Amino acid sequence: MALDLTQFDRFKVTFQKGDQIFCEYEPGDAFYLIQTGRVQIVKIIGEIEKMVDILQPGEIFGEMAILEEAPRSASAIALGKVEVLEFNKKNFEILMRGNPQIAMKLLMTFIKRIYDQKRRFMILTLPDPQSKVADVFLMLYETQAVQQQSEAKITEDVVIDASPEDISHWCGLSIAECRQVITYFTAQRKLETRNNQFVIKNINDLQRLVNSRRKKEQL
């Protein structure tokens, strides 16, 4: 069920296309819930600016400012006209006290967003397309296994519901680059492809690949 936040319209803020809502590394004192429009999240990795996500109406961003009092971990840019609800510590407390149902939904959203954000950053910091795509499969397996409360052993075939577009979204590569890696993994018999599904033949193989690349980056 969608959140009814009409009572918080007084906290509405409007941004125009290209406006920077906040900048990476600056202090943060507010988070935002998108009502209309789309917001691009970008992060500097090495010396390159990488797109991390494109957020849609109903999504929350900038929540770490409230949860950890940490500097912004990425930048947020309006992709067109964007209307958001802006919550700082003071009015967030009003929101939490005034509507427990909304508060619970927001807290669950926070938990998922924190997981998604940290997991995506782990993927983006891997050094090459193969390890990035492999780690996306691992991330999707982790999420899917939790949702389904799967008891299957990880040495068995694992079915992942996803498309090349989904993989591209998570790992910051073009769809063409993702398809090249998927074709390579298929030729290596690491996976099989179906319509919007991938069958991972042994997910431990992908785990070893990702772990080896991370260790090389740390040396």
mmCIF file of C-alpha atoms in Angstrom:
data_model
loop_
_atom_site.group_PDB
_atom_site.id
_atom_site.type_symbol
_atom_site.label_atom_id
_atom_site.label_comp_id
_atom_site.label_asym_id
_atom_site.label_seq_id
_atom_site.Cartn_x
_atom_site.Cartn_y
_atom_site.Cartn_z
ATOM 1 C CA MET A 1 0.000 0.000 0.000
ATOM 2 C CA ALA A 2 1.348 3.452 -0.936
ATOM 3 C CA LEU A 3 2.244 5.883 1.799
ATOM 4 C CA ASP A 4 -0.205 8.758 2.321
ATOM 5 C CA LEU A 5 2.091 11.712 2.975
ATOM 6 C CA THR A 6 -0.275 14.541 2.023
ATOM 7 C CA GLN A 7 -0.182 15.786 5.608
ATOM 8 C CA PHE A 8 3.525 16.555 5.090
ATOM 9 C CA ASP A 9 3.114 18.731 1.984
ATOM 10 C CA ARG A 10 4.537 21.662 3.942
ATOM 11 C CA PHE A 11 7.916 19.949 3.676
ATOM 12 C CA LYS A 12 7.774 19.856 -0.145
ATOM 13 C CA VAL A 13 10.775 21.175 -2.097
ATOM 14 C CA THR A 14 11.018 21.508 -5.889
ATOM 15 C CA PHE A 15 14.181 21.124 -7.991
ATOM 16 C CA GLN A 16 14.619 21.817 -11.697
ATOM 17 C CA LYS A 17 16.475 19.709 -14.278
ATOM 18 C CA GLY A 18 20.203 19.651 -13.578
ATOM 19 C CA ASP A 19 19.906 20.997 -10.016
ATOM 20 C CA GLN A 20 22.331 19.382 -7.588
ATOM 21 C CA ILE A 21 20.280 18.359 -4.579
ATOM 22 C CA PHE A 22 23.407 17.588 -2.585
ATOM 23 C CA CYS A 23 27.085 16.883 -3.278
ATOM 24 C CA GLU A 24 29.313 13.971 -2.325
ATOM 25 C CA TYR A 25 31.388 14.535 0.851
ATOM 26 C CA GLU A 26 29.430 17.581 2.030
ATOM 27 C CA PRO A 27 27.794 17.451 5.473
ATOM 28 C CA GLY A 28 24.234 16.151 5.391
ATOM 29 C CA ASP A 29 21.336 17.217 7.583
ATOM 30 C CA ALA A 30 18.297 16.045 5.585
ATOM 31 C CA PHE A 31 16.933 13.149 3.541
ATOM 32 C CA TYR A 32 14.370 13.157 0.769
ATOM 33 C CA LEU A 33 11.341 11.207 -0.428
ATOM 34 C CA ILE A 34 10.604 11.628 -4.141
ATOM 35 C CA GLN A 35 7.018 12.563 -5.005
ATOM 36 C CA THR A 36 7.436 13.321 -8.714
ATOM 37 C CA GLY A 37 10.345 13.143 -11.141
ATOM 38 C CA ARG A 38 13.597 11.193 -11.147
ATOM 39 C CA VAL A 39 16.887 11.679 -9.307
ATOM 40 C CA GLN A 40 20.290 10.449 -10.461
ATOM 41 C CA ILE A 41 22.791 9.288 -7.834
ATOM 42 C CA VAL A 42 26.463 9.542 -8.839
ATOM 43 C CA LYS A 43 29.695 8.749 -6.985
ATOM 44 C CA ILE A 44 33.375 9.422 -7.628
ATOM 45 C CA ILE A 45 35.291 6.133 -7.788
ATOM 46 C CA GLY A 46 38.995 6.634 -8.377
ATOM 47 C CA GLU A 47 38.940 9.717 -10.597
ATOM 48 C CA ILE A 48 35.834 8.716 -12.542
ATOM 49 C CA GLU A 49 32.254 9.780 -11.854
ATOM 50 C CA LYS A 50 30.032 6.683 -11.894
ATOM 51 C CA MET A 51 26.249 6.555 -12.014
ATOM 52 C CA VAL A 52 25.055 4.522 -9.048
ATOM 53 C CA ASP A 53 21.299 4.671 -9.473
ATOM 54 C CA ILE A 54 18.302 6.479 -10.936
ATOM 55 C CA LEU A 55 15.592 6.853 -8.310
ATOM 56 C CA GLN A 56 11.869 6.987 -9.023
ATOM 57 C CA PRO A 57 8.838 8.481 -7.203
ATOM 58 C CA GLY A 58 8.299 6.848 -3.833
ATOM 59 C CA GLU A 59 12.003 6.197 -3.227
ATOM 60 C CA ILE A 60 14.095 7.686 -0.419
ATOM 61 C CA PHE A 61 17.655 9.007 -0.666
ATOM 62 C CA GLY A 62 20.138 10.792 1.563
ATOM 63 C CA GLU A 63 18.952 8.869 4.620
ATOM 64 C CA MET A 64 22.480 8.314 5.979
ATOM 65 C CA ALA A 65 22.498 11.970 7.071
ATOM 66 C CA ILE A 66 19.838 11.071 9.622
ATOM 67 C CA LEU A 67 21.034 7.582 10.522
ATOM 68 C CA GLU A 68 24.803 8.101 10.829
ATOM 69 C CA GLU A 69 25.411 11.869 10.746
ATOM 70 C CA ALA A 70 27.949 11.030 8.032
ATOM 71 C CA PRO A 71 29.091 13.148 5.063
ATOM 72 C CA ARG A 72 27.249 12.492 1.823
ATOM 73 C CA SER A 73 28.527 9.273 0.230
ATOM 74 C CA ALA A 74 27.329 10.306 -3.257
ATOM 75 C CA SER A 75 25.819 13.245 -5.170
ATOM 76 C CA ALA A 76 22.138 13.607 -6.126
ATOM 77 C CA ILE A 77 21.074 15.431 -9.306
ATOM 78 C CA ALA A 78 17.554 16.174 -10.587
ATOM 79 C CA LEU A 79 17.008 14.602 -14.022
ATOM 80 C CA GLY A 80 14.000 16.849 -14.678
ATOM 81 C CA LYS A 81 11.582 18.756 -12.521
ATOM 82 C CA VAL A 82 11.577 16.916 -9.190
ATOM 83 C CA GLU A 83 9.303 17.361 -6.173
ATOM 84 C CA VAL A 84 10.484 15.845 -2.901
ATOM 85 C CA LEU A 85 9.570 15.885 0.744
ATOM 86 C CA GLU A 86 12.598 17.097 2.697
ATOM 87 C CA PHE A 87 12.986 15.689 6.204
ATOM 88 C CA ASN A 88 15.541 16.875 8.734
ATOM 89 C CA LYS A 89 15.959 15.549 12.250
ATOM 90 C CA LYS A 90 13.288 17.822 13.683
ATOM 91 C CA ASN A 91 10.461 17.113 11.264
ATOM 92 C CA PHE A 92 11.500 13.446 10.978
ATOM 93 C CA GLU A 93 10.744 13.088 14.682
ATOM 94 C CA ILE A 94 7.320 14.653 14.039
ATOM 95 C CA LEU A 95 6.756 12.128 11.265
ATOM 96 C CA MET A 96 7.809 9.196 13.449
ATOM 97 C CA ARG A 97 5.585 10.214 16.366
ATOM 98 C CA GLY A 98 2.604 11.235 14.274
ATOM 99 C CA ASN A 99 2.126 8.106 12.177
ATOM 100 C CA PRO A 100 3.648 4.806 13.389
ATOM 101 C CA GLN A 101 2.553 2.979 10.210
ATOM 102 C CA ILE A 102 4.432 5.424 7.998
ATOM 103 C CA ALA A 103 7.383 5.316 10.404
ATOM 104 C CA MET A 104 7.611 1.518 10.129
ATOM 105 C CA LYS A 105 7.433 1.605 6.330
ATOM 106 C CA LEU A 106 10.161 4.240 6.226
ATOM 107 C CA LEU A 107 12.385 2.252 8.582
ATOM 108 C CA MET A 108 12.014 -0.861 6.413
ATOM 109 C CA THR A 109 12.849 1.274 3.396
ATOM 110 C CA PHE A 110 15.938 2.584 5.205
ATOM 111 C CA ILE A 111 17.134 -0.949 5.905
ATOM 112 C CA LYS A 112 16.750 -2.021 2.288
ATOM 113 C CA ARG A 113 18.286 1.181 0.931
ATOM 114 C CA ILE A 114 21.329 0.863 3.203
ATOM 115 C CA TYR A 115 21.874 -2.728 2.068
ATOM 116 C CA ASP A 116 21.381 -1.845 -1.605
ATOM 117 C CA GLN A 117 23.697 1.156 -1.418
ATOM 118 C CA LYS A 118 26.569 -0.606 0.313
ATOM 119 C CA ARG A 119 26.224 -3.678 -1.902
ATOM 120 C CA ARG A 120 26.246 -1.580 -5.079
ATOM 121 C CA PHE A 121 29.367 0.292 -3.974
ATOM 122 C CA MET A 122 31.083 -3.064 -3.389
ATOM 123 C CA ILE A 123 30.207 -4.063 -6.961
ATOM 124 C CA LEU A 124 31.347 -0.769 -8.494
ATOM 125 C CA THR A 125 34.761 -0.910 -6.820
ATOM 126 C CA LEU A 126 35.628 -4.252 -8.443
ATOM 127 C CA PRO A 127 38.299 -3.823 -11.150
ATOM 128 C CA ASP A 128 36.811 -5.459 -14.256
ATOM 129 C CA PRO A 129 33.492 -6.259 -15.989
ATOM 130 C CA GLN A 130 33.636 -10.016 -15.276
ATOM 131 C CA SER A 131 33.967 -9.584 -11.512
ATOM 132 C CA LYS A 132 31.312 -6.844 -11.488
ATOM 133 C CA VAL A 133 28.763 -9.033 -13.296
ATOM 134 C CA ALA A 134 29.670 -12.040 -11.139
ATOM 135 C CA ASP A 135 29.129 -10.010 -7.977
ATOM 136 C CA VAL A 136 25.738 -8.819 -9.232
ATOM 137 C CA PHE A 137 24.719 -12.476 -9.582
ATOM 138 C CA LEU A 138 25.953 -13.113 -6.038
ATOM 139 C CA MET A 139 24.020 -10.111 -4.724
ATOM 140 C CA LEU A 140 20.825 -11.211 -6.505
ATOM 141 C CA TYR A 141 21.286 -14.729 -5.154
ATOM 142 C CA GLU A 142 21.709 -13.406 -1.605
ATOM 143 C CA THR A 143 18.560 -11.275 -1.876
ATOM 144 C CA GLN A 144 16.506 -13.974 -3.592
ATOM 145 C CA ALA A 145 17.555 -16.644 -1.111
ATOM 146 C CA VAL A 146 16.497 -14.471 1.820
ATOM 147 C CA GLN A 147 13.152 -13.614 0.234
ATOM 148 C CA GLN A 148 12.407 -17.254 -0.574
ATOM 149 C CA GLN A 149 14.002 -18.583 2.627
ATOM 150 C CA SER A 150 15.775 -21.049 0.399
ATOM 151 C CA GLU A 151 17.381 -24.101 1.958
ATOM 152 C CA ALA A 152 19.126 -25.172 -1.257
ATOM 153 C CA LYS A 153 22.852 -25.783 -1.016
ATOM 154 C CA ILE A 154 24.932 -23.236 -2.861
ATOM 155 C CA THR A 155 26.641 -26.032 -4.823
ATOM 156 C CA GLU A 156 23.351 -26.746 -6.622
ATOM 157 C CA ASP A 157 22.064 -24.925 -9.701
ATOM 158 C CA VAL A 158 20.673 -21.525 -8.724
ATOM 159 C CA VAL A 159 17.970 -19.798 -10.777
ATOM 160 C CA ILE A 160 18.206 -15.989 -10.810
ATOM 161 C CA ASP A 161 15.240 -13.943 -12.031
ATOM 162 C CA ALA A 162 16.855 -11.038 -13.877
ATOM 163 C CA SER A 163 17.505 -9.584 -17.312
ATOM 164 C CA PRO A 164 20.703 -8.155 -18.835
ATOM 165 C CA GLU A 165 19.180 -4.717 -18.211
ATOM 166 C CA ASP A 166 18.899 -5.533 -14.497
ATOM 167 C CA ILE A 167 22.524 -6.651 -14.387
ATOM 168 C CA SER A 168 23.609 -3.493 -16.220
ATOM 169 C CA HIS A 169 21.706 -1.317 -13.735
ATOM 170 C CA TRP A 170 23.512 -2.813 -10.752
ATOM 171 C CA CYS A 171 27.069 -2.990 -12.052
ATOM 172 C CA GLY A 172 27.326 0.344 -13.871
ATOM 173 C CA LEU A 173 28.159 -1.225 -17.250
ATOM 174 C CA SER A 174 26.405 -0.816 -20.567
ATOM 175 C CA ILE A 175 23.947 -3.517 -21.613
ATOM 176 C CA ALA A 176 26.329 -4.459 -24.441
ATOM 177 C CA GLU A 177 29.209 -4.952 -21.989
ATOM 178 C CA CYS A 178 26.985 -7.053 -19.735
ATOM 179 C CA ARG A 179 25.902 -9.233 -22.637
ATOM 180 C CA GLN A 180 29.558 -9.830 -23.566
ATOM 181 C CA VAL A 181 30.340 -11.031 -20.049
ATOM 182 C CA ILE A 182 27.203 -13.176 -19.937
ATOM 183 C CA THR A 183 28.193 -14.758 -23.270
ATOM 184 C CA TYR A 184 31.665 -15.466 -21.866
ATOM 185 C CA PHE A 185 30.265 -17.062 -18.688
ATOM 186 C CA THR A 186 27.890 -19.139 -20.810
ATOM 187 C CA ALA A 187 30.777 -20.380 -22.978
ATOM 188 C CA GLN A 188 32.662 -21.257 -19.785
ATOM 189 C CA ARG A 189 29.587 -23.225 -18.629
ATOM 190 C CA LYS A 190 29.288 -21.115 -15.528
ATOM 191 C CA LEU A 191 25.680 -20.259 -16.362
ATOM 192 C CA GLU A 192 22.797 -20.875 -18.740
ATOM 193 C CA THR A 193 20.395 -18.207 -19.969
ATOM 194 C CA ARG A 194 16.619 -18.255 -20.306
ATOM 195 C CA ASN A 195 14.027 -15.520 -20.833
ATOM 196 C CA ASN A 196 14.715 -13.122 -17.940
ATOM 197 C CA GLN A 197 16.359 -15.942 -15.995
ATOM 198 C CA PHE A 198 19.895 -17.163 -15.465
ATOM 199 C CA VAL A 199 20.839 -20.608 -14.165
ATOM 200 C CA ILE A 200 24.104 -20.444 -12.225
ATOM 201 C CA LYS A 201 25.738 -23.852 -12.447
ATOM 202 C CA ASN A 202 27.903 -23.433 -9.352
ATOM 203 C CA ILE A 203 27.681 -20.145 -7.529
ATOM 204 C CA ASN A 204 30.890 -20.959 -5.651
ATOM 205 C CA ASP A 205 32.775 -20.412 -8.931
ATOM 206 C CA LEU A 206 31.496 -16.835 -9.089
ATOM 207 C CA GLN A 207 32.287 -16.308 -5.409
ATOM 208 C CA ARG A 208 35.890 -17.430 -5.946
ATOM 209 C CA LEU A 209 36.239 -15.110 -8.943
ATOM 210 C CA VAL A 210 34.986 -12.087 -7.004
ATOM 211 C CA ASN A 211 37.091 -12.887 -3.935
ATOM 212 C CA SER A 212 40.263 -13.256 -6.011
ATOM 213 C CA ARG A 213 39.730 -9.893 -7.735
ATOM 214 C CA ARG A 214 39.039 -8.149 -4.419
ATOM 215 C CA LYS A 215 42.207 -9.565 -2.914
ATOM 216 C CA LYS A 216 44.266 -8.302 -5.856
ATOM 217 C CA GLU A 217 42.792 -4.813 -5.387
ATOM 218 C CA GLN A 218 43.774 -4.856 -1.713
ATOM 219 C CA LEU A 219 47.424 -5.817 -2.362
#
